[in-house]
XYZ file of C-alpha atoms in Angstrom:
620
model
C -18.221 -1.320 -19.161
C -18.284 -3.893 -21.454
C -15.367 -3.160 -22.704
C -14.146 -2.740 -19.042
C -15.061 -6.751 -18.207
C -14.004 -7.200 -21.645
C -10.036 -6.618 -20.574
C -10.648 -7.796 -17.406
C -11.626 -11.129 -18.934
C -9.019 -11.481 -21.613
C -6.413 -10.752 -18.273
C -7.315 -13.353 -16.494
C -6.796 -15.763 -18.882
C -3.585 -15.239 -20.601
C -1.128 -18.116 -19.109
C 0.616 -17.963 -16.413
C 3.767 -19.686 -15.410
C 4.531 -22.409 -12.133
C 6.370 -20.551 -10.114
C 9.009 -24.048 -8.742
C 10.956 -23.658 -5.368
C 14.229 -26.168 -5.920
C 14.842 -26.654 -2.324
C 11.888 -28.095 -1.815
C 11.512 -29.933 -4.625
C 15.266 -30.998 -3.828
C 14.082 -32.530 -0.385
C 11.085 -33.823 -2.180
C 12.957 -35.975 -4.372
C 15.589 -36.915 -1.944
C 12.244 -38.360 0.642
C 10.254 -39.185 -1.740
C 11.158 -40.161 -5.627
C 14.853 -41.908 -4.763
C 15.112 -44.783 -2.042
C 19.267 -43.178 -1.482
C 20.718 -40.496 -2.553
C 23.956 -43.272 -4.408
C 21.294 -42.538 -7.326
C 22.561 -39.427 -8.167
C 25.404 -41.128 -9.249
C 23.485 -43.189 -11.564
C 21.921 -40.341 -12.974
C 25.478 -38.828 -14.258
C 26.711 -41.898 -15.446
C 22.715 -42.156 -17.459
C 22.859 -38.574 -18.995
C 26.429 -39.323 -19.731
C 25.960 -42.814 -21.258
C 22.582 -41.193 -22.603
C 24.731 -38.068 -24.080
C 27.562 -40.795 -26.332
C 25.475 -42.937 -27.504
C 23.664 -39.743 -29.285
C 27.136 -38.771 -30.828
C 27.360 -42.752 -32.168
C 23.969 -42.443 -33.679
C 25.523 -40.493 -36.257
C 29.032 -40.862 -35.921
C 29.277 -44.074 -35.130
C 32.843 -43.976 -34.919
C 33.063 -41.343 -32.280
C 34.618 -42.124 -29.452
C 32.842 -43.654 -26.054
C 34.219 -42.629 -23.073
C 32.928 -41.634 -18.784
C 35.353 -40.232 -16.911
C 35.309 -39.794 -13.217
C 37.667 -38.422 -10.331
C 37.081 -37.110 -6.907
C 39.119 -34.194 -4.784
C 38.997 -32.037 -2.500
C 35.254 -32.306 -1.721
C 34.102 -32.679 -5.578
C 33.303 -35.112 -7.995
C 33.751 -33.725 -12.103
C 31.973 -36.928 -15.034
C 33.647 -35.809 -18.183
C 31.972 -37.815 -21.672
C 32.447 -37.633 -25.407
C 29.065 -37.162 -25.955
C 27.638 -34.778 -28.272
C 27.900 -32.301 -25.653
C 25.427 -28.714 -26.115
C 24.799 -25.636 -27.738
C 23.988 -22.730 -24.880
C 20.294 -22.942 -26.410
C 20.456 -26.720 -25.496
C 21.482 -24.957 -22.763
C 18.455 -22.570 -22.161
C 16.289 -25.454 -23.307
C 17.120 -28.696 -21.471
C 19.094 -28.001 -18.299
C 16.838 -24.611 -17.227
C 13.509 -26.063 -17.517
C 12.565 -29.482 -15.635
C 11.967 -32.150 -16.845
C 12.492 -31.382 -20.212
C 14.072 -34.565 -21.840
C 16.951 -33.607 -24.473
C 15.597 -37.252 -25.916
C 13.554 -34.740 -27.650
C 15.978 -32.794 -29.287
C 15.201 -33.151 -33.287
C 16.620 -35.634 -35.470
C 17.760 -37.925 -32.118
C 13.771 -38.961 -32.432
C 14.757 -42.696 -34.215
C 17.177 -43.278 -31.977
C 14.877 -42.467 -28.354
C 14.529 -46.240 -26.797
C 19.042 -45.763 -26.727
C 18.491 -42.966 -24.139
C 17.673 -44.256 -20.590
C 17.058 -41.549 -18.565
C 16.367 -37.890 -18.939
C 18.300 -34.941 -18.890
C 16.941 -32.631 -16.573
C 15.671 -34.603 -14.520
C 18.520 -36.579 -13.720
C 21.232 -33.167 -13.346
C 18.045 -32.039 -10.181
C 18.424 -35.354 -8.307
C 22.560 -34.773 -8.182
C 21.760 -31.368 -5.908
C 20.591 -34.379 -2.873
C 23.978 -33.996 -2.224
C 25.670 -31.160 -4.040
C 25.397 -26.964 -3.163
C 26.209 -26.118 -6.518
C 26.232 -28.084 -10.322
C 28.544 -26.130 -12.942
C 28.374 -27.970 -16.738
C 30.446 -27.409 -18.795
C 29.747 -28.620 -22.625
C 30.863 -28.257 -26.589
C 28.140 -29.585 -29.099
C 29.119 -32.392 -31.746
C 26.922 -31.843 -33.807
C 27.752 -27.986 -33.787
C 31.180 -27.679 -33.936
C 31.200 -24.001 -34.666
C 29.422 -23.292 -31.213
C 31.171 -22.146 -28.408
C 31.574 -24.551 -25.480
C 28.979 -23.456 -22.990
C 29.354 -22.669 -19.142
C 26.500 -23.945 -16.955
C 26.291 -22.666 -13.410
C 24.041 -23.520 -10.951
C 22.726 -23.535 -6.692
C 20.079 -25.174 -4.922
C 18.321 -22.911 -4.505
C 17.843 -22.235 -7.737
C 19.943 -19.711 -8.546
C 21.936 -20.520 -12.480
C 23.748 -19.133 -14.467
C 25.100 -18.991 -18.295
C 28.139 -18.067 -20.726
C 29.920 -19.133 -23.750
C 33.752 -19.828 -23.219
C 36.573 -19.882 -25.203
C 36.802 -22.852 -27.605
C 40.010 -23.819 -25.958
C 38.094 -23.745 -21.979
C 37.379 -27.544 -24.733
C 38.757 -28.183 -27.242
C 36.878 -31.238 -28.266
C 32.693 -31.992 -28.043
C 31.847 -33.810 -25.234
C 30.510 -32.543 -21.398
C 31.445 -32.215 -17.863
C 29.858 -32.180 -15.205
C 31.586 -30.726 -11.744
C 30.067 -30.834 -8.449
C 30.433 -29.583 -5.372
C 29.215 -31.351 -1.860
C 26.741 -30.032 0.000
C 26.733 -29.993 4.206
C 27.036 -33.756 5.212
C 27.520 -35.067 1.904
C 31.055 -34.959 1.357
C 31.493 -38.718 1.796
C 29.410 -39.786 -1.230
C 31.262 -37.631 -3.381
C 34.465 -39.468 -1.611
C 36.487 -41.745 -4.673
C 36.240 -44.761 -2.584
C 32.676 -44.536 -2.268
C 31.832 -43.516 -6.137
C 34.140 -46.415 -7.350
C 31.442 -48.493 -5.585
C 28.389 -47.076 -6.774
C 30.277 -46.231 -10.466
C 30.545 -50.731 -10.677
C 27.224 -51.447 -8.884
C 25.417 -48.832 -11.359
C 27.724 -49.278 -14.441
C 29.763 -52.820 -14.542
C 27.704 -53.446 -17.438
C 27.363 -50.774 -19.670
C 28.907 -50.818 -23.325
C 30.494 -47.767 -23.231
C 35.035 -47.530 -21.278
C 34.265 -46.381 -17.878
C 37.023 -45.364 -15.572
C 36.888 -43.916 -11.901
C 40.021 -42.802 -12.155
C 42.770 -45.030 -13.265
C 39.848 -48.040 -11.783
C 38.027 -49.644 -14.859
C 34.494 -49.901 -13.884
C 32.866 -52.372 -16.559
C 32.661 -55.615 -16.276
C 32.043 -57.932 -19.619
C 31.016 -59.584 -21.351
C 28.327 -60.717 -18.358
C 29.253 -63.643 -16.141
C 26.563 -65.544 -18.213
C 27.349 -64.679 -21.274
C 31.345 -65.351 -21.039
C 32.694 -68.570 -22.533
C 33.805 -70.767 -20.349
C 36.393 -74.593 -20.487
C 32.436 -76.601 -19.713
C 29.841 -76.736 -18.060
C 31.597 -77.363 -14.709
C 33.609 -74.588 -14.817
C 30.629 -72.687 -16.420
C 28.841 -73.695 -12.342
C 31.581 -73.149 -10.681
C 31.602 -69.641 -12.299
C 27.810 -68.446 -11.526
C 28.720 -69.966 -8.028
C 30.723 -67.172 -7.257
C 29.114 -64.393 -9.003
C 25.888 -65.144 -7.591
C 27.603 -65.069 -4.099
C 29.551 -61.852 -5.021
C 26.257 -59.777 -5.902
C 23.812 -61.820 -3.213
C 25.756 -63.568 0.084
C 25.228 -67.528 -1.094
C 25.078 -69.656 -2.515
C 23.005 -71.331 -4.738
C 22.347 -75.465 -5.835
C 21.579 -74.177 -9.377
C 21.616 -71.698 -12.474
C 19.552 -71.447 -14.761
C 19.603 -69.452 -18.331
C 17.107 -66.485 -18.572
C 17.486 -65.300 -22.796
C 14.627 -64.362 -24.158
C 16.104 -62.095 -27.109
C 12.068 -61.323 -28.597
C 12.407 -58.893 -24.960
C 16.349 -58.428 -25.532
C 16.321 -60.216 -22.169
C 19.236 -62.249 -20.999
C 20.683 -63.162 -17.503
C 20.542 -65.868 -15.084
C 17.684 -67.162 -11.845
C 19.785 -68.755 -8.987
C 17.979 -70.623 -7.425
C 18.315 -70.213 -3.071
C 20.222 -73.028 -1.270
C 17.559 -72.484 1.659
C 13.467 -72.421 1.718
C 12.095 -69.311 2.036
C 8.509 -68.699 2.539
C 6.152 -68.274 0.174
C 5.126 -64.392 0.856
C 8.280 -63.551 0.334
C 9.503 -60.920 -2.670
C 13.199 -61.567 -3.061
C 14.936 -58.866 -4.961
C 16.187 -59.324 -8.726
C 18.443 -56.821 -9.816
C 18.015 -55.810 -13.670
C 19.954 -53.047 -15.368
C 18.570 -51.590 -18.282
C 21.075 -51.290 -21.049
C 23.363 -51.911 -19.101
C 22.669 -49.685 -16.116
C 21.816 -50.912 -12.951
C 17.902 -49.838 -12.820
C 16.497 -51.710 -8.848
C 18.235 -54.715 -6.690
C 14.750 -54.915 -4.867
C 12.590 -56.139 -8.304
C 9.809 -57.737 -7.290
C 7.015 -57.767 -10.152
C 9.552 -60.180 -12.390
C 8.722 -63.297 -11.685
C 5.663 -64.557 -11.389
C 5.176 -65.501 -7.309
C 5.178 -70.013 -7.860
C 9.310 -68.954 -8.663
C 9.935 -67.282 -5.035
C 12.736 -69.350 -5.136
C 15.862 -67.534 -7.594
C 16.820 -64.978 -7.168
C 17.898 -63.146 -9.935
C 20.166 -60.761 -12.345
C 20.053 -60.238 -15.832
C 20.280 -57.638 -18.069
C 17.408 -55.798 -20.984
C 16.258 -53.182 -23.345
C 12.599 -53.381 -23.514
C 11.416 -53.075 -19.376
C 9.728 -49.249 -19.254
C 11.279 -47.635 -15.274
C 8.973 -46.112 -13.469
C 9.122 -42.180 -12.446
C 12.051 -42.601 -10.366
C 14.231 -44.887 -12.274
C 14.111 -47.593 -9.223
C 11.400 -49.959 -9.924
C 9.988 -51.151 -12.990
C 6.585 -50.300 -14.769
C 3.841 -53.234 -14.897
C 2.731 -52.917 -18.382
C 1.887 -55.490 -21.320
C 5.444 -56.020 -21.582
C 6.594 -56.968 -18.516
C 3.592 -58.849 -17.616
C 5.103 -60.668 -20.939
C 8.762 -60.746 -19.778
C 7.218 -62.679 -16.908
C 5.236 -65.018 -18.353
C 8.287 -65.932 -19.836
C 10.490 -66.551 -17.708
C 8.276 -67.978 -15.806
C 8.370 -70.444 -19.208
C 12.763 -71.016 -18.829
C 11.957 -72.006 -15.142
C 9.753 -74.369 -16.308
C 11.691 -76.337 -18.703
C 14.286 -75.421 -15.979
C 12.404 -78.559 -13.926
C 11.250 -80.204 -16.577
C 14.338 -81.145 -17.505
C 15.479 -82.250 -14.757
C 13.023 -84.127 -13.939
C 14.099 -86.008 -17.534
C 17.354 -86.124 -17.030
C 18.654 -85.285 -13.660
C 16.732 -86.918 -10.612
C 20.142 -86.443 -8.936
C 19.885 -82.838 -8.888
C 16.401 -82.389 -8.995
C 15.466 -84.363 -5.637
C 17.638 -82.168 -3.911
C 15.980 -78.871 -6.068
C 12.686 -79.974 -4.156
C 13.495 -81.247 -0.655
C 14.391 -77.382 -0.328
C 11.903 -75.915 -1.699
C 8.907 -78.409 -3.356
C 6.263 -75.854 -1.955
C 7.257 -73.083 -4.699
C 6.777 -76.558 -7.310
C 3.758 -77.256 -5.717
C 2.683 -73.792 -6.409
C 3.155 -74.312 -10.197
C 1.542 -77.719 -10.792
C -1.105 -75.966 -9.158
C -1.995 -74.114 -12.281
C -0.051 -76.264 -14.579
C -1.367 -79.270 -14.711
C 1.839 -80.462 -17.817
C 4.332 -79.671 -14.301
C 1.498 -82.127 -12.769
C 1.994 -84.644 -14.519
C 5.634 -84.271 -15.125
C 6.726 -83.370 -10.969
C 3.979 -86.897 -9.594
C 6.641 -88.785 -9.722
C 9.125 -86.166 -7.091
C 6.560 -84.139 -5.468
C 6.618 -85.772 -2.227
C 3.647 -85.753 0.573
C 2.545 -86.902 4.027
C 0.988 -89.834 4.362
C 0.475 -92.872 5.779
C 2.943 -95.309 4.510
C 5.664 -92.684 4.568
C 6.587 -89.393 2.735
C 6.096 -90.899 -0.766
C 4.846 -89.357 -4.431
C 1.341 -89.285 -5.144
C 2.294 -91.312 -8.171
C 3.850 -93.690 -5.508
C 1.413 -93.567 -3.402
C -2.477 -94.265 -6.156
C -0.178 -97.154 -7.266
C -0.572 -98.450 -3.462
C -4.074 -97.808 -2.953
C -7.076 -98.399 -5.384
C -8.782 -95.156 -3.212
C -6.206 -92.092 -2.436
C -8.325 -90.630 0.170
C -6.583 -87.471 2.561
C -7.382 -84.755 4.818
C -8.776 -81.119 4.404
C -6.355 -80.596 7.469
C -3.292 -81.461 9.395
C -5.704 -82.221 13.343
C -7.880 -84.019 10.905
C -4.523 -86.585 9.480
C -3.312 -86.479 12.985
C -6.235 -87.785 14.977
C -7.133 -90.674 11.982
C -4.058 -91.623 10.407
C -2.626 -93.830 13.166
C -5.957 -96.077 12.450
C -6.518 -95.540 9.222
C -3.047 -97.175 9.170
C -3.954 -99.400 11.185
C -6.881 -100.846 9.410
C -5.121 -100.597 6.503
C -6.794 -97.215 4.559
C -4.392 -95.246 3.019
C -4.558 -91.262 3.874
C -2.544 -88.237 2.229
C -2.431 -85.187 4.528
C -4.007 -82.801 2.567
C -3.493 -79.624 5.262
C -0.262 -78.192 4.315
C 0.432 -75.639 1.362
C -1.598 -76.209 -1.667
C -1.010 -80.426 -1.139
C -5.027 -80.932 -0.557
C -5.230 -79.284 -4.097
C -3.389 -80.916 -5.936
C -4.711 -84.326 -4.550
C -7.780 -83.148 -5.910
C -5.691 -82.442 -9.160
C -4.713 -86.444 -9.366
C -7.699 -87.868 -11.591
C -6.694 -84.882 -14.163
C -3.766 -86.255 -15.338
C -3.259 -89.501 -13.652
C -6.603 -91.108 -15.879
C -8.725 -93.592 -13.600
C -7.955 -92.608 -10.309
C -10.072 -92.590 -7.438
C -9.740 -89.266 -4.790
C -11.466 -89.299 -2.064
C -12.158 -86.824 1.603
C -11.764 -88.987 4.430
C -14.552 -88.957 6.945
C -15.558 -89.750 10.786
C -18.444 -92.259 9.361
C -15.443 -93.617 6.313
C -13.305 -94.315 9.550
C -15.463 -94.966 12.192
C -17.088 -98.085 8.622
C -13.248 -99.234 8.983
C -13.362 -100.264 12.249
C -14.304 -103.768 13.690
C -17.724 -103.721 15.675
C -18.611 -105.155 18.297
C -20.172 -108.517 19.992
C -23.945 -107.854 20.887
C -23.697 -109.896 23.606
C -20.415 -107.693 24.300
C -22.058 -104.608 23.816
C -25.529 -105.440 26.199
C -23.412 -106.608 28.379
C -21.934 -103.351 28.576
C -25.195 -100.956 28.220
C -24.931 -99.028 31.383
C -21.910 -97.667 30.761
C -22.524 -96.766 27.621
C -25.689 -94.641 28.484
C -23.609 -92.841 31.793
C -20.820 -91.925 29.758
C -23.132 -90.883 26.633
C -25.005 -88.388 29.339
C -21.792 -87.380 30.324
C -20.532 -86.173 26.735
C -24.076 -84.909 25.519
C -23.396 -82.149 26.608
C -20.633 -81.602 24.040
C -21.782 -82.341 21.245
C -20.525 -85.759 20.827
C -21.377 -88.849 20.892
C -20.044 -92.496 22.779
C -19.588 -95.898 20.108
C -17.612 -99.311 21.003
C -15.323 -100.129 18.032
C -12.743 -102.782 18.615
C -9.660 -101.532 16.159
C -6.163 -101.638 16.255
C -3.400 -100.224 17.121
C -4.519 -102.206 20.802
C -2.373 -99.467 23.226
C -5.055 -96.587 21.877
C -7.503 -96.279 24.432
C -9.484 -93.915 22.542
C -10.679 -91.944 19.254
C -12.199 -88.647 18.529
C -13.304 -88.241 15.691
C -15.929 -84.844 13.798
C -15.387 -83.595 10.677
C -16.362 -79.807 9.371
C -19.688 -80.179 9.901
C -19.646 -81.642 13.086
C -17.485 -78.626 13.738
C -19.727 -76.166 12.066
C -22.810 -77.914 14.118
C -20.618 -77.093 17.126
C -19.647 -73.574 16.886
C -23.379 -72.484 16.340
C -24.627 -74.831 19.739
C -21.659 -72.890 21.411
C -22.328 -69.678 19.690
C -26.307 -69.600 20.427
C -25.410 -69.936 24.103
C -23.405 -66.907 23.894
C -26.128 -65.000 22.203
C -28.724 -63.054 22.871
C -32.210 -63.911 22.655
C -32.354 -62.375 19.238
C -29.682 -63.522 18.352
C -30.051 -66.759 19.274
C -33.595 -67.169 18.115
C -31.844 -66.620 14.643
C -29.064 -69.654 15.508
C -30.848 -71.783 16.422
C -32.909 -71.877 13.439
C -30.407 -72.314 11.834
C -29.948 -75.798 13.586
C -29.368 -78.448 11.356
C -28.912 -82.198 10.880
C -24.772 -82.756 10.693
C -23.839 -85.072 12.027
C -21.701 -84.883 15.623
C -18.636 -85.656 16.615
C -18.248 -89.522 17.649
C -15.786 -89.956 20.792
C -14.486 -94.615 18.917
C -13.889 -96.513 22.216
C -11.313 -99.668 21.845
C -13.091 -102.875 23.086
C -9.581 -103.668 22.651
C -7.837 -102.391 24.685
C -7.756 -103.446 28.576
C -8.591 -99.503 30.355
C -12.037 -100.078 28.246
C -12.492 -103.172 29.208
C -11.367 -101.866 33.166
C -13.227 -99.311 32.554
C -16.235 -100.399 31.947
C -16.869 -102.562 34.816
C -17.409 -99.880 36.838
C -20.571 -99.733 38.059
C -20.774 -95.680 40.404
C -22.016 -93.565 37.894
C -19.547 -90.477 39.286
C -16.515 -93.048 38.319
C -17.994 -93.390 34.559
C -18.756 -90.402 33.680
C -15.161 -88.673 35.287
C -13.699 -92.125 33.663
C -15.052 -90.961 30.520
C -14.522 -87.152 30.142
C -10.681 -88.135 31.039
C -10.842 -90.520 28.223
C -12.369 -87.379 25.534
C -9.953 -85.201 27.156
C -6.760 -87.403 26.579
C -8.161 -88.518 22.901
C -8.863 -84.152 22.247
C -4.356 -83.804 22.843
C -3.559 -86.905 20.571
C -5.747 -85.842 17.983
C -3.754 -82.027 18.533
C -7.639 -80.183 18.443
C -7.207 -76.972 19.586
C -9.289 -76.858 22.333
C -12.481 -75.259 23.762
C -12.756 -73.426 27.196
C -15.850 -75.841 27.817
C -12.932 -78.847 26.793
C -10.093 -77.328 29.053
C -12.715 -76.745 32.230
C -13.628 -80.598 30.738
C -9.969 -81.948 30.695
C -9.319 -79.689 34.009
C -12.130 -81.594 36.828
C -11.600 -84.776 35.291
C -7.820 -84.709 36.034
C -9.268 -83.184 40.079
C -12.391 -86.067 39.870
C -9.351 -88.338 39.169
C -7.132 -87.115 42.289
C -9.936 -86.935 44.730
C -11.140 -90.616 43.622
C -7.370 -91.756 44.076
C -6.598 -90.165 47.206
C -9.836 -91.214 48.623
C -9.084 -94.256 47.820
C -5.858 -93.927 49.701
C -7.891 -92.672 52.774
C -10.506 -95.326 52.319
C -7.795 -97.893 52.129
C -5.581 -97.128 55.237
C -7.766 -95.885 57.957
C -9.191 -99.874 58.902
C -4.827 -100.261 59.013
C -4.495 -97.443 61.404
C -7.457 -98.946 63.839
C -6.224 -102.126 63.295
C -2.793 -100.916 64.023
C -4.149 -98.580 67.971
C -6.067 -102.701 69.257
C -2.821 -104.203 68.800
C -1.039 -101.563 71.441
């Protein structure tokens, strides 16, 4: 019994080999790993280029050519690379995931390779039903050529061929299109894909008689003058991205093995929009939708570059997030910073044209980079009560730089503050409030203060006590009408005269209004909790302009009902002028005031007509 149990235990521990459903794996690749069937051609080019690189590691003078030809619904790709022996075929092609870069003797040059041979050929099944590989090894010249033929059902055959079948070392891959995929193997499509993927490859690649490579890269070519270079790069940008750039920024990071160019977009884009950058890995296009390449603030450029240091993901269609990519991102961000600094120092007209479109991106950078904020202070535009100015110019005009945190606050106080000589910056736009608060750190001695309702009210002229006492009854009735809305009424004299009333509040007042509204709508338990949170925050206030003729006429009214209706109308008009969002209670008040004024007007007209009609009847 013990012997049988021991034998059974040993049998159950023997290793087994995974069985792979090739058709299911190909379906997984085509629907989940690769974004498009077109990647099959990139994989073929990668295998060919890697094979040439491997051969040149041992024979520096070996030929370096790749030839693609499409005919009769199939595709042939031939390279002059290192080739394979029969043992290599069994080891590499028949084992999914095995890399030719693990082959003995090639460890020292693994960093020069692009892809993974087995996975690369497997990707071809996305468009092919049959793959035939004929190869002859350059490392074992006496070995006969070998043929490997595989079908998409997972079956394959291997046989050796006579020497005359392939007299020179290298590999030829033949693809036979699967049903519905013939267009991917047609010559026009193959040529377009080859040029897209392989334009920067260091070897001679051709489709038929058409050259694929276009070296040196546009950014590495010599030009007669800087103007000629700018024109050539603008043309290159239009061909790649479809727009003519505002400028081109050199991206040269030798330590990271990066050469390329960043093109500045000619129109503004949202900071949330992440544009696609074209990234070549050792000359092969890796992705045209690279999103992690630049810092978040650099959303105003599109890049195209070649690198030999970044690590691709499994699909080789994006970049692996690691320390190297983080260092490259920082280095490329530094190049863009240097370009901006150079414009500020030597080309203010181009900088002004750039900031007119992309000031948001520079403001985003300046939030975290004090040196950049200091450099850009004379150039970055802000909305102020003195017009559109830089913070530097505004700070020179005003001893205290007041700012608001929201656009609504700015709109409600800007006309009044300007008339009183108080300078205000609109800090409600993206990044502006943060930059205003950071101003003292780069401009010592500058005083920055948030503008609140008390500050505005303090700058408004008071009213003669006798005049205010004469209006005591009117003010009491007005305050009683607005009290349920959490708003006080005060009387001041200010310019411009055309403004009858001003609605002022701050965040604390709005918070208290929101708490009170929630308390009214809550059940007893929550009403008690919210009631305990009632603070001593200042209430909003409706400031009536004693210099305005309308306010003077309204102040002479004696009918409490009419005073209430007039006060509500002034309150609603002040809210609308400030472009503040209306609460349900505010909307109801506006409707009530409007109807009340109509009733008063029509009632007054009727009362005015009745005696006239009576006299006409008497005359008859």
